[in-house]
Coordinates of C-alpha atoms in Angstrom, one line a residue:
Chain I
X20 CA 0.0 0.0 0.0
X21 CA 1.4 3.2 -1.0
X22 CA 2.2 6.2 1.6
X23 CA -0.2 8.4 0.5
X24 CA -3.9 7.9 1.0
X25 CA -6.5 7.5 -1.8
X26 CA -8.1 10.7 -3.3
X27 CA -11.2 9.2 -2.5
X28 CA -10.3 8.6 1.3
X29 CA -9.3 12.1 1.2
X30 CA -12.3 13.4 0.0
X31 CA -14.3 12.0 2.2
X32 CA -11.3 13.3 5.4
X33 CA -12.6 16.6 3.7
X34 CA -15.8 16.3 3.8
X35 CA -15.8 14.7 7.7
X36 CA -13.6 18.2 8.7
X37 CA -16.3 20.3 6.8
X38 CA -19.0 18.5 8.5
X39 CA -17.3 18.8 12.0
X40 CA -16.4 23.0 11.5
X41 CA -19.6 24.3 9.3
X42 CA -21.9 23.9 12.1
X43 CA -20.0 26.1 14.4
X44 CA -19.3 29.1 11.9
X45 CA -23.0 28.9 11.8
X46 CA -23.7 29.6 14.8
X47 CA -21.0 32.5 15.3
X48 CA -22.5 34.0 12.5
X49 CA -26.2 33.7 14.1
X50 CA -24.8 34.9 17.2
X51 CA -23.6 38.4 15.2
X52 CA -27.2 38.9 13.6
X53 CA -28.8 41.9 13.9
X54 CA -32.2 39.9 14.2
X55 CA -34.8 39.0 16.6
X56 CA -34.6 35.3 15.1
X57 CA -31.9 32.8 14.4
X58 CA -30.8 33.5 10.8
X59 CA -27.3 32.7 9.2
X60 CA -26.2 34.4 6.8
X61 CA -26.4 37.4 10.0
X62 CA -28.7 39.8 8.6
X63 CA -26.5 43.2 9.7
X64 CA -23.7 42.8 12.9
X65 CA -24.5 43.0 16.3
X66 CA -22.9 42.7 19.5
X67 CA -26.6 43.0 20.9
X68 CA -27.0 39.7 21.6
X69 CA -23.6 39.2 23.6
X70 CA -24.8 42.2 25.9
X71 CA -28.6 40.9 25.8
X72 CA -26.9 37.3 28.0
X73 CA -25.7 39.8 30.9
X74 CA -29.3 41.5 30.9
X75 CA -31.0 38.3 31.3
X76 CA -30.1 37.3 35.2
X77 CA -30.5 33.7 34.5
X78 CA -27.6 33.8 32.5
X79 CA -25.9 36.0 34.9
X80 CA -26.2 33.7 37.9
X81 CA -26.1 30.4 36.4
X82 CA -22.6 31.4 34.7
X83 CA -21.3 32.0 38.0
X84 CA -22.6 28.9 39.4
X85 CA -21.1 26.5 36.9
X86 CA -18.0 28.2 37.2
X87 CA -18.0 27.7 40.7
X88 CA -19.3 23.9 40.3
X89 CA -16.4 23.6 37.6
X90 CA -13.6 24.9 40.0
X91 CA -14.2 23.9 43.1
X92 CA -14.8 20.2 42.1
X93 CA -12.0 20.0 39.6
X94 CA -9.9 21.5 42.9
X95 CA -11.5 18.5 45.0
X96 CA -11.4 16.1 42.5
X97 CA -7.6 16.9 42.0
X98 CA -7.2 17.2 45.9
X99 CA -8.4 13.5 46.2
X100 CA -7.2 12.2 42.9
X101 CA -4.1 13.0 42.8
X102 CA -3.0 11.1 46.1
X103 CA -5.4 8.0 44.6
X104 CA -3.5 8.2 41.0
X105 CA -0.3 8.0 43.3
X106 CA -1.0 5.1 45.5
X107 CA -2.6 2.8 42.4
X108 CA 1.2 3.6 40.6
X109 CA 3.5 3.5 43.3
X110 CA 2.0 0.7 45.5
X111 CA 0.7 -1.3 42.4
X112 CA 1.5 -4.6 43.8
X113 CA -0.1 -4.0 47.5
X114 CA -3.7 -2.8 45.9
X115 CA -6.5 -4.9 44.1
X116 CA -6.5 -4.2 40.6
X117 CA -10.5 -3.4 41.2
X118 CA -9.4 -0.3 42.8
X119 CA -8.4 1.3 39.6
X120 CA -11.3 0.0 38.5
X121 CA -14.0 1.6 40.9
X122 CA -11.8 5.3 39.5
X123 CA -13.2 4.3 36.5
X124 CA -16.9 3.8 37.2
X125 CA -18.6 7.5 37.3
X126 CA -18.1 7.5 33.0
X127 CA -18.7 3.7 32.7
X128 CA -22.2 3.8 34.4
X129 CA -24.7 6.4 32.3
X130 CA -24.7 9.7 33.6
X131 CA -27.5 10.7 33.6
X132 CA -28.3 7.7 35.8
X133 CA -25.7 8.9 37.9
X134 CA -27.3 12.3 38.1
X135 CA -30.7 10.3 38.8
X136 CA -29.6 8.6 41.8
X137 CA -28.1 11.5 43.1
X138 CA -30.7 13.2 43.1
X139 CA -33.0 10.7 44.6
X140 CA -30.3 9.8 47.7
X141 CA -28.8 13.4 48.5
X142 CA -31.7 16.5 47.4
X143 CA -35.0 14.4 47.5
X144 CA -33.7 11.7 50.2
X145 CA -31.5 13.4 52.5
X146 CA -32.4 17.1 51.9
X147 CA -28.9 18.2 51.1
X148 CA -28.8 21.4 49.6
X149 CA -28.6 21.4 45.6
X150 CA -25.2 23.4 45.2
X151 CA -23.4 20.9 47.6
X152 CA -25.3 17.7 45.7
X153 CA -24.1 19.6 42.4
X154 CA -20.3 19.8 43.7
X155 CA -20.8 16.0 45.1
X156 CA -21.9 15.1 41.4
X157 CA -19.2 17.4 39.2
X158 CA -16.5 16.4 41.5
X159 CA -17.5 12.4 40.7
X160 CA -18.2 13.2 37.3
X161 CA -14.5 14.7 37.0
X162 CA -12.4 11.8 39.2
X163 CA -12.0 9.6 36.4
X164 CA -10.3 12.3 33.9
X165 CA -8.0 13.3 37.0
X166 CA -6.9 9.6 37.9
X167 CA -6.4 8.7 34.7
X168 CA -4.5 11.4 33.4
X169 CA -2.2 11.7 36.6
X170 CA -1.7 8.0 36.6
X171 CA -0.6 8.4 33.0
X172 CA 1.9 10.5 33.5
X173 CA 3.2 8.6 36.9
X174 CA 3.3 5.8 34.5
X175 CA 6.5 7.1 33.1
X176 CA 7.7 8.7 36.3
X177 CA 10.9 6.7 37.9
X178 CA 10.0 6.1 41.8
X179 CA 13.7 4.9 42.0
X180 CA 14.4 8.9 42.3
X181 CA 12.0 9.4 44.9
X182 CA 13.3 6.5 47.0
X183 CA 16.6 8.3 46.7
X184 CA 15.7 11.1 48.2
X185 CA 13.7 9.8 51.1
X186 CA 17.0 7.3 51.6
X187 CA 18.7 10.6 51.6
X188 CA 16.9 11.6 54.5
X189 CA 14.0 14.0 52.5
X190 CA 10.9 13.5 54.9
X191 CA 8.7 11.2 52.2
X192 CA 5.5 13.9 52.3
X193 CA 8.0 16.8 51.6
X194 CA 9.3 14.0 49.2
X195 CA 6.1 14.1 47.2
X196 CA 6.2 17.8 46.9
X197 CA 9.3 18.8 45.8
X198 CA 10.0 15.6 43.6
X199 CA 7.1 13.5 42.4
X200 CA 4.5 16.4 41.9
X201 CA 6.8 18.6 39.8
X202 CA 7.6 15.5 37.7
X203 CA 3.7 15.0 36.4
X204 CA 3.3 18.8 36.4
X205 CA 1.9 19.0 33.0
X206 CA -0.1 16.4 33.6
X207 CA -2.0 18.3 36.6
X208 CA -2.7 21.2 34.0
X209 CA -4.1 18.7 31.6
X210 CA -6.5 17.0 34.5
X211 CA -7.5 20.6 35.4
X212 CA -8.3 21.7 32.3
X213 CA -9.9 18.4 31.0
X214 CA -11.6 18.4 34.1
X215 CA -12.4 22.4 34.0
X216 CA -14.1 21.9 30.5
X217 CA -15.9 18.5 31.2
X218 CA -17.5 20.1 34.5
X219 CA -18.6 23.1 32.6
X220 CA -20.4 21.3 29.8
X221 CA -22.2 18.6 31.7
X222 CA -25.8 18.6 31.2
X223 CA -26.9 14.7 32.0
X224 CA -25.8 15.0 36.4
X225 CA -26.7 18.3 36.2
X226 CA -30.3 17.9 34.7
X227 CA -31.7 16.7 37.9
X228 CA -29.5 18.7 40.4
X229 CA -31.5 22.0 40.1
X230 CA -33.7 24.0 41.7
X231 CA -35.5 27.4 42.1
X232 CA -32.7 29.7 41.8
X233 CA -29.7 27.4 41.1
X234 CA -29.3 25.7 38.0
X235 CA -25.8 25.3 35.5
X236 CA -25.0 27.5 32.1
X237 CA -25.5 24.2 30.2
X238 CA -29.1 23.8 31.8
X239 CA -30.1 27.3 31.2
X240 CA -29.1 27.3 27.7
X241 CA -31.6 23.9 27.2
X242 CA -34.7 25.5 29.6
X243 CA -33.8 29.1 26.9
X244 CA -33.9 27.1 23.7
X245 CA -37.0 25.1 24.8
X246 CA -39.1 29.0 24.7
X247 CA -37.2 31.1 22.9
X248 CA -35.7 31.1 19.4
X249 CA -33.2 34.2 19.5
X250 CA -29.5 34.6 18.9
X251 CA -29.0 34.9 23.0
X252 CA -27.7 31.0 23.2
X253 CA -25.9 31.2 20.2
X254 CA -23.9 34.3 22.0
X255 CA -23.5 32.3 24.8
X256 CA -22.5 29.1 22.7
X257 CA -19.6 31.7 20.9
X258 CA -18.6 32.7 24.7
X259 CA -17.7 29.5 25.3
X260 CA -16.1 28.9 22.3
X261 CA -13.8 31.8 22.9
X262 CA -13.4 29.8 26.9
X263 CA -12.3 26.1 24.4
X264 CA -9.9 28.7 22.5
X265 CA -8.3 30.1 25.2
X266 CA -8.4 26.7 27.0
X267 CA -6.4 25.0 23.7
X268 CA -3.9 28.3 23.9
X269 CA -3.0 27.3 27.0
X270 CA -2.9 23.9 26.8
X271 CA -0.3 25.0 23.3
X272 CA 1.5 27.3 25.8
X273 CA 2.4 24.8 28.7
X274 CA 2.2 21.7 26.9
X275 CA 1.9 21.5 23.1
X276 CA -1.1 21.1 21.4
X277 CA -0.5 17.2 20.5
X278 CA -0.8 16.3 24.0
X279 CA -4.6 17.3 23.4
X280 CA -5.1 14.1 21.5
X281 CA -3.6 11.5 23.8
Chain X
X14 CA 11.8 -9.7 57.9
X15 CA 12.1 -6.2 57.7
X16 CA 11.2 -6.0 53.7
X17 CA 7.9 -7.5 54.2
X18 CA 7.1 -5.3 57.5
X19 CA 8.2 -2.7 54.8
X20 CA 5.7 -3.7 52.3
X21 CA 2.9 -4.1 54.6
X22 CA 3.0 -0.2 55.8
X23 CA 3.4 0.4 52.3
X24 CA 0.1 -1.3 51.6
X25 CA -1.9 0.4 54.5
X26 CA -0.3 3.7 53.3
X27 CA -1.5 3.0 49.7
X28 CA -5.1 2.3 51.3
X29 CA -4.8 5.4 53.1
X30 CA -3.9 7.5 50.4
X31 CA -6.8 6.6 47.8
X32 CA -9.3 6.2 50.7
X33 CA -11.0 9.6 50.2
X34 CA -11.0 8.8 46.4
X35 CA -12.4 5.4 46.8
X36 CA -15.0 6.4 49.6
X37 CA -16.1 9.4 47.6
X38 CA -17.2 6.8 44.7
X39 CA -18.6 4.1 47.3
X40 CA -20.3 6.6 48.9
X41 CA -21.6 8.8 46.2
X42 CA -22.0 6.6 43.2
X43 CA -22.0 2.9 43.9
X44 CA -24.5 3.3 47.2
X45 CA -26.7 5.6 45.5
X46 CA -26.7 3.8 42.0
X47 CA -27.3 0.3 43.7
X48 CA -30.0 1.9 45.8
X49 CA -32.4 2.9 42.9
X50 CA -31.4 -0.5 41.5
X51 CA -32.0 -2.3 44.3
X52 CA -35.5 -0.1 45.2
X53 CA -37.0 -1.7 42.0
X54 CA -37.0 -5.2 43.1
X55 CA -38.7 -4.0 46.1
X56 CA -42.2 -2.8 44.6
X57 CA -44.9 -4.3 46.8
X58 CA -46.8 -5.7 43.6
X59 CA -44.1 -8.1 43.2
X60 CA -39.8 -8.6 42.5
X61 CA -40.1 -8.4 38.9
X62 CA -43.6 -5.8 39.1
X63 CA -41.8 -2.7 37.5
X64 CA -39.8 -4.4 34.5
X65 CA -42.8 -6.4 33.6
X66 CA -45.0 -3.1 33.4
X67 CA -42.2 -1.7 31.2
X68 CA -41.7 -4.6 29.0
X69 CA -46.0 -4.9 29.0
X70 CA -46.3 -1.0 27.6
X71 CA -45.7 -1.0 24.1
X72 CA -44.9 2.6 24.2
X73 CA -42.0 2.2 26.4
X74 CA -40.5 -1.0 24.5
X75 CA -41.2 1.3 21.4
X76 CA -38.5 3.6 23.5
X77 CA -36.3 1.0 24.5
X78 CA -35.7 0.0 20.4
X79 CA -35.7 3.3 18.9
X80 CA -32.8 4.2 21.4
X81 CA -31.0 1.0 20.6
X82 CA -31.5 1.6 16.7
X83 CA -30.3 5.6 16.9
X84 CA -27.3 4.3 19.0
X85 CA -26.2 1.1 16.4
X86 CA -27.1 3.5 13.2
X87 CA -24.5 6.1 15.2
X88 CA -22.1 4.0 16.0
X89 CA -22.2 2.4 12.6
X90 CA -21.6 5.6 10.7
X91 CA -19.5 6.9 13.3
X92 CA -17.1 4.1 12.7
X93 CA -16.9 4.3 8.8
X94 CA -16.6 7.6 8.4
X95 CA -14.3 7.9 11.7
X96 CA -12.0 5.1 10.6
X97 CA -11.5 6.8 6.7
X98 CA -11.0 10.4 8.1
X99 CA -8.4 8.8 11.1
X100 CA -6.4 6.7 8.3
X101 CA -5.8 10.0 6.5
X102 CA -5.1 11.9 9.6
X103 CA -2.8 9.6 10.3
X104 CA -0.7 9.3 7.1
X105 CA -0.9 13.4 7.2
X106 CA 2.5 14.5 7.2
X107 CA 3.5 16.4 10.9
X108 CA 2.0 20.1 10.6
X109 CA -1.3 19.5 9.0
X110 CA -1.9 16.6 11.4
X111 CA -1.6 18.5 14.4
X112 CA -3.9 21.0 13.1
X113 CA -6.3 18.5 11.9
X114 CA -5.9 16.8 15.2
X115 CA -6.8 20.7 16.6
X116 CA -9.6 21.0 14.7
X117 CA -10.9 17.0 15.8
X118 CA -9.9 18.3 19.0
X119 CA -12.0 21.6 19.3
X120 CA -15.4 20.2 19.1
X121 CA -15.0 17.5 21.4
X122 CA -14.3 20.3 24.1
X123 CA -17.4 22.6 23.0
X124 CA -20.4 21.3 24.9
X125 CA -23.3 19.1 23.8
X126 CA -25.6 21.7 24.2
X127 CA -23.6 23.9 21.8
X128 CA -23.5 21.4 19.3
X129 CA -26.8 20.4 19.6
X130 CA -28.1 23.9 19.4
X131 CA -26.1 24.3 16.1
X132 CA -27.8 21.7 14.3
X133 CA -30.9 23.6 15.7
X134 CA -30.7 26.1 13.5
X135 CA -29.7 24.2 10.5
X136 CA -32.6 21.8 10.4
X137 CA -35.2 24.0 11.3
X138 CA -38.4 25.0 10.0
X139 CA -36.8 28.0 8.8
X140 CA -33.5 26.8 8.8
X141 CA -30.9 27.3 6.8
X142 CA -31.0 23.6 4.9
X143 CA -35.0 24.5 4.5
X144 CA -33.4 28.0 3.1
X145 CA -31.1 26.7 0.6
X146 CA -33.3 24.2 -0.5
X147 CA -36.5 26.6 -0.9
X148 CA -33.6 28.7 -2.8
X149 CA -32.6 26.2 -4.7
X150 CA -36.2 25.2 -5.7
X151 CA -35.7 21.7 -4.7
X152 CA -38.5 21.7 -2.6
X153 CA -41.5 24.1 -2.6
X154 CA -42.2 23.8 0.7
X155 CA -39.8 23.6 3.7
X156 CA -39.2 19.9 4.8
X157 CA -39.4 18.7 8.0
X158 CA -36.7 17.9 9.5
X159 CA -36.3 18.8 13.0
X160 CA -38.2 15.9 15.1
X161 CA -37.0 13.0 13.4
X162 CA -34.7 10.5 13.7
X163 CA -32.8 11.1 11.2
X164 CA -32.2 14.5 12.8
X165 CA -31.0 12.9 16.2
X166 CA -28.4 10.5 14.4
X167 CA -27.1 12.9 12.7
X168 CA -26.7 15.3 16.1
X169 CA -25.2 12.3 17.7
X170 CA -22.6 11.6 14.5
X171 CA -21.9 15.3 14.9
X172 CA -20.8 14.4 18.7
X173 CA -18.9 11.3 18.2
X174 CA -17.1 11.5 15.2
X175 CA -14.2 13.6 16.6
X176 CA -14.4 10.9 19.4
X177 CA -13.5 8.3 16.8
X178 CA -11.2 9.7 14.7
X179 CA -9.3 10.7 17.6
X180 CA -8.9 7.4 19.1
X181 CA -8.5 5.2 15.8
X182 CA -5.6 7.7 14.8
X183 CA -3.8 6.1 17.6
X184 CA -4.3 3.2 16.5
X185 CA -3.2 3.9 13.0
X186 CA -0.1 5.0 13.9
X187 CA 0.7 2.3 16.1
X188 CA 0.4 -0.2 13.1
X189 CA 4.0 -0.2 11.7
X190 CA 4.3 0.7 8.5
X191 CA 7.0 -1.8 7.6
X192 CA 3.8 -4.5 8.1
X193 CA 2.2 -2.9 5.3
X194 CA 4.6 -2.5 3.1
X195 CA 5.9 -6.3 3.8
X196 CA 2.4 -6.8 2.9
X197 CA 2.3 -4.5 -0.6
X198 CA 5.6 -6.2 -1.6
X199 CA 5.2 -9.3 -1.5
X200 CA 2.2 -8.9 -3.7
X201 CA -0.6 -8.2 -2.2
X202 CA -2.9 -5.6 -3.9
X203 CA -4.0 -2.6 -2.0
X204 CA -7.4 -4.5 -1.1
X205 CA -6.4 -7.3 0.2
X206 CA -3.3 -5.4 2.6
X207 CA -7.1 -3.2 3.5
X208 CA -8.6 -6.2 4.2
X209 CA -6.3 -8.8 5.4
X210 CA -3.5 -6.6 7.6
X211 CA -4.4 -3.1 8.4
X212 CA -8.2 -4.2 9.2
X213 CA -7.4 -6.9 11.6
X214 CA -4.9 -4.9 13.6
X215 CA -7.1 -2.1 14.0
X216 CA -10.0 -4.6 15.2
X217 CA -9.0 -4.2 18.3
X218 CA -9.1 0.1 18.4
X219 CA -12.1 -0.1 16.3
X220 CA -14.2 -2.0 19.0
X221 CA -13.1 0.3 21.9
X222 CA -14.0 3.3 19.5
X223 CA -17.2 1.6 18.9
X224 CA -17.5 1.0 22.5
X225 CA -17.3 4.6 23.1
X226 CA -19.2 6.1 21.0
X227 CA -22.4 3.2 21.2
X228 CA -22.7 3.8 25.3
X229 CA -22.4 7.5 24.6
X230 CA -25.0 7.4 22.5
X231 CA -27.6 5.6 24.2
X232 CA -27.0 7.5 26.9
X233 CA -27.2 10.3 25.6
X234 CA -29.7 13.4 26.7
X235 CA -29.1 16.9 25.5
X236 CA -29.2 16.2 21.0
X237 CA -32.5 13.8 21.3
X238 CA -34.0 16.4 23.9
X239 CA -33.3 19.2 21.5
X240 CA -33.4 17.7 18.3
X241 CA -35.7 14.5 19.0
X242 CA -38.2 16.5 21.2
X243 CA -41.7 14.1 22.6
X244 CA -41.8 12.5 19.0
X245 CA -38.3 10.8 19.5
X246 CA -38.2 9.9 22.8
X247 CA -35.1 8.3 23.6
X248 CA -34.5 6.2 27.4
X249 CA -32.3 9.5 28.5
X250 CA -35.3 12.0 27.7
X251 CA -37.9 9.0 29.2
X252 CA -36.1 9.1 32.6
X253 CA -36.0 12.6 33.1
X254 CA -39.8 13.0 32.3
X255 CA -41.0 10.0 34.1
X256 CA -39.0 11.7 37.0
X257 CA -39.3 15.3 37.0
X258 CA -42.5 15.8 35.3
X259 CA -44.7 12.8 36.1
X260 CA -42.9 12.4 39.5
X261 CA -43.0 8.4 38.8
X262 CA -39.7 7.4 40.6
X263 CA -40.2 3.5 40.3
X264 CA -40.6 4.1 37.0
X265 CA -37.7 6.4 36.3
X266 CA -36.0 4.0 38.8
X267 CA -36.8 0.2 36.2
X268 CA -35.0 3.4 33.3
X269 CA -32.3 4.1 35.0
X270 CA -31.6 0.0 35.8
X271 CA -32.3 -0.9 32.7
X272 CA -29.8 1.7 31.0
X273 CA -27.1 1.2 33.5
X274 CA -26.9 -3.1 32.9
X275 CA -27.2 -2.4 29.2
X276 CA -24.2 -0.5 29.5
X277 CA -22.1 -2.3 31.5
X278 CA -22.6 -5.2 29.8
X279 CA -22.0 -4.0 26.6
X280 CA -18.8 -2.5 27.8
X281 CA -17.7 -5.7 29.4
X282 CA -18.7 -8.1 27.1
X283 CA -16.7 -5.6 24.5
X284 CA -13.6 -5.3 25.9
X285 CA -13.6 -9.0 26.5
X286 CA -13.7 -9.2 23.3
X287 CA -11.4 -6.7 22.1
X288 CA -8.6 -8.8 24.8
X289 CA -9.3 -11.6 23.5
X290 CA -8.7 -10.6 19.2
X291 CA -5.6 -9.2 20.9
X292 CA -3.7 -9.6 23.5
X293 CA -1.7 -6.5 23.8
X294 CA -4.7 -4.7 24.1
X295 CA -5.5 -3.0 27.7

């Protein structure tokens, strides 16, 4: 088989890219229409509808809430991931290989199932308020990215080095901080951010983990689409756009873009 | 003597240090998730009460099938055109495949609702498909579109494909090119190396992308909610109304059990599979 692909194989690569990228240059261009109604081509530019998602309060407040949500449980998640992602690489042999396992379980099991039951044991069942049963759920939601991509890069970390240093004399906690944890730095970033984006986008846990007054971007967007037809959710769709852009910069920045696709 | 007293503090401080990750799950995910399980064997009109009155309404079975269909016809499609688009992505020589890698990349980190939305306002009523195609005077009236199952699969292709081609390019490249070539050289026509070397050793890639993308999709709540709406109610949609609008928790509960075993199974069942073709695999 020759190196290069077939036209016809390229074609179709072509036509899968044009598939993936039309849809969103649709909607930035609804988002810049000077309309009342969704149209693309944007009939006349206007920032209107960017300013028209900070007059409508539910907007307002449920972009602060899922920004809150999306960093305080990617900062819990990562507080008790990163010690997990640790112990299942560096005492491998002592734990049950279901351990890693049970890591895994909050993306194998449906979330919106996940959302489901937590709804029905914490908010309805136990009356736990619905910002703390959101964080509970994001947090969970989150682990698996965290452990995963933090074990990953432990994978290739050398423990011989850190043994060193604590037969050295290096105090095996301050160990951790000053040798393994700047050794998987990039892939903390890379948890945080996966973790960051996934948080911010989830709809299925959220769905059922709202209330009068507290609800997620992601579930305001659905409840505004379901009444209204107007360019403010495609404003808000090109916000967070923009937030992925900036995200993939950084990601570029610290760590190269290719390590996107591992 | 003193390695194994070693080892066994090792042990307990491995325990200790993934104990707030692994009580988190236990106590947040397992417990709850076997609780609505376990609450629909426990229906006072009998063990089995709540899947027989799901399996006895037609309308609900309807559900169960359609949502089984949309996810097979996805993952189908998802797997063609992933596999093509990752075998060129893959050959792509080092700039351009980053950037298509980028641009696989990008939409995978926009939400579903986003993406959803987007094919909103192309299959509209008065969207812009129903615009081009009034234009174009290929139809006098606009078609509809929205509300169809059609319109779902293709929401949920738009959401995996980047999934695929992103795995199977890993895949792709792990295959050696030397194997191919071997192949090509000693005769065999591009077909047959297609069909009888690079297929087989991407088997195993192609059944954890199909994996991904099939679970994903049945699961899936935010394209059938917006692009499905009452007529194509999927089991995701079916559980949040049973639960939230009719307030039917056993119900919602038999849903949510019946959606979580599907999944695992598949999932299990797959990746037995997929160990089994190959060894190497994880």
């Amino acid at each position: 088989m020759s190196d290069r692909p077939h036209p016809i194989l390229v074609g179709v690569a072509a036509l899968v890219y044009l598939f993936l990228m039309v849809p969103l240059v649709i909607v930035v261009g609804a988002a810049l229409s000077d309309t009342t109604y969704l149209t693309f081509p944007p009939k006349g530019l206007s920032l209107r509808w960017f300013e028209n998602i900070f007059e409508i309060s539910a907007f307002r407040r449920t972009i602060v809430t899922s920004l809150q949500i999306a960093f305080l449980g990617t900062l819990i998640a990562l507080l008790i991931g990163i010690p997990a992602a640790y112990a299942l690489n560096r005492f491998r042999v002592e734990l049950p290989n279901w351990l890693g396992t049970l890591f895994v379980l909050p993306i194998l099991v449906p979330e919106i199932v996940f959302g489901f039951a937590l709804l029905k044991s914490l908010t309805a069942g136990a009356g736990v308020p619905i910002f703390a049963a959101l964080l509970i759920g994001h947090t969970l939601l989150v682990l698996p990215y965290v452990v995963r991509v933090i074990s990953a890069s432990l994978a290739s970390f050398d423990f011989s080095i850190e043994e060193a240093a604590i037969s050295l004399g290096s105090a095996p906690v301050k160990t951790f901080f000053t040798i393994v944890l700047p050794n998987v730095r990039a892939g903390v970033i890379a948890a945080f951010i996966l973790a960051f984006i996934t948080s911010l986008n989830d709809v299925s846990v959220s769905l059922f983990l709202t209330g009068p007054g507290i609800s997620t971007l992601p579930i305001q967007i659905l409840a505004h689409v379901e009444q209204f037809f107007d360019p403010t959710v495609a404003s808000v769709s090109v916000l967070l756009m923009f937030l992925t852009v900036a995200v993939m910069a950084v990601v570029e920045r610290t760590l190269g873009l290719t390590f996107l696709a591992k | 003597m003193i390695s194994r007293r070693f080892r066994r503090r090792d042990g307990a401080t491995g325990w200790a240090l993934s104990a707030p990750a692994t009580l988190a799950v236990i106590g947040f995910l397992v417990v709850p998730i076997g609780a609505v399980i376990a609450g629909t064997f426990m229906d006072p009109r009998g063990i089995f009460a709540p899947y027989l009155s799901y399996f006895n309404s037609g309308f609900r079975t309807t559900v169960l099938f359609r949502t089984l269909q949309i996810a097979a016809l996805t993952t189908i499609i998802s797997l063609i055109f992933g596999f093509m688009t990752a075998y060129v992505v893959a050959r792509a020589p080092g700039r351009l495949k980053s950037l298509l890698i980028v641009a696989a990349v990008f939409p995978l980190l926009t939400g579903v609702v986003v993406r959803a939305f987007a094919w909103l306002i192309i299959l509209g009523r008065n969207g812009i498909l129903n615009q081009t195609l009034l234009a174009l005077g290929v139809t006098s009236e606009p078609l509809e579109m929205l509300y169809t199952q059609g319109a779902v699969i293709v929401g949920m292709v738009y959401l995996f494909v980047p999934l695929m081609v992103l795995s199977l390019v890993g895949v792709l490249e792990n295959i050696p090119r030397d194997v191919l070539q071997a192949s090509s050289s000693l005769g065999a026509s591009p077909l047959a190396t297609f069909w009888q070397v690079l297929l087989p050793l991407a088997v195993p890639g192609l059944i954890v992308g199909a994996v991904l993308v099939f679970t994903g999709s049945f699961t899936a709540y935010a394209t059938p909610q917006l692009l499905g709406g009452e007529r194509q109610t999927v089991l995701a949609t079916l559980l949040h109304q049973r639960a939230m609008v009719a307030f039917d928790w056993v119900g919602a509960s038999t849903i949510a059990a019946i959606m979580t075993v599907i999944t695992i199974t598949i999932v299990l069942a797959m990746s037995h599979i997929a160990r089994r073709i190959n060894p190497m695999a994880t």
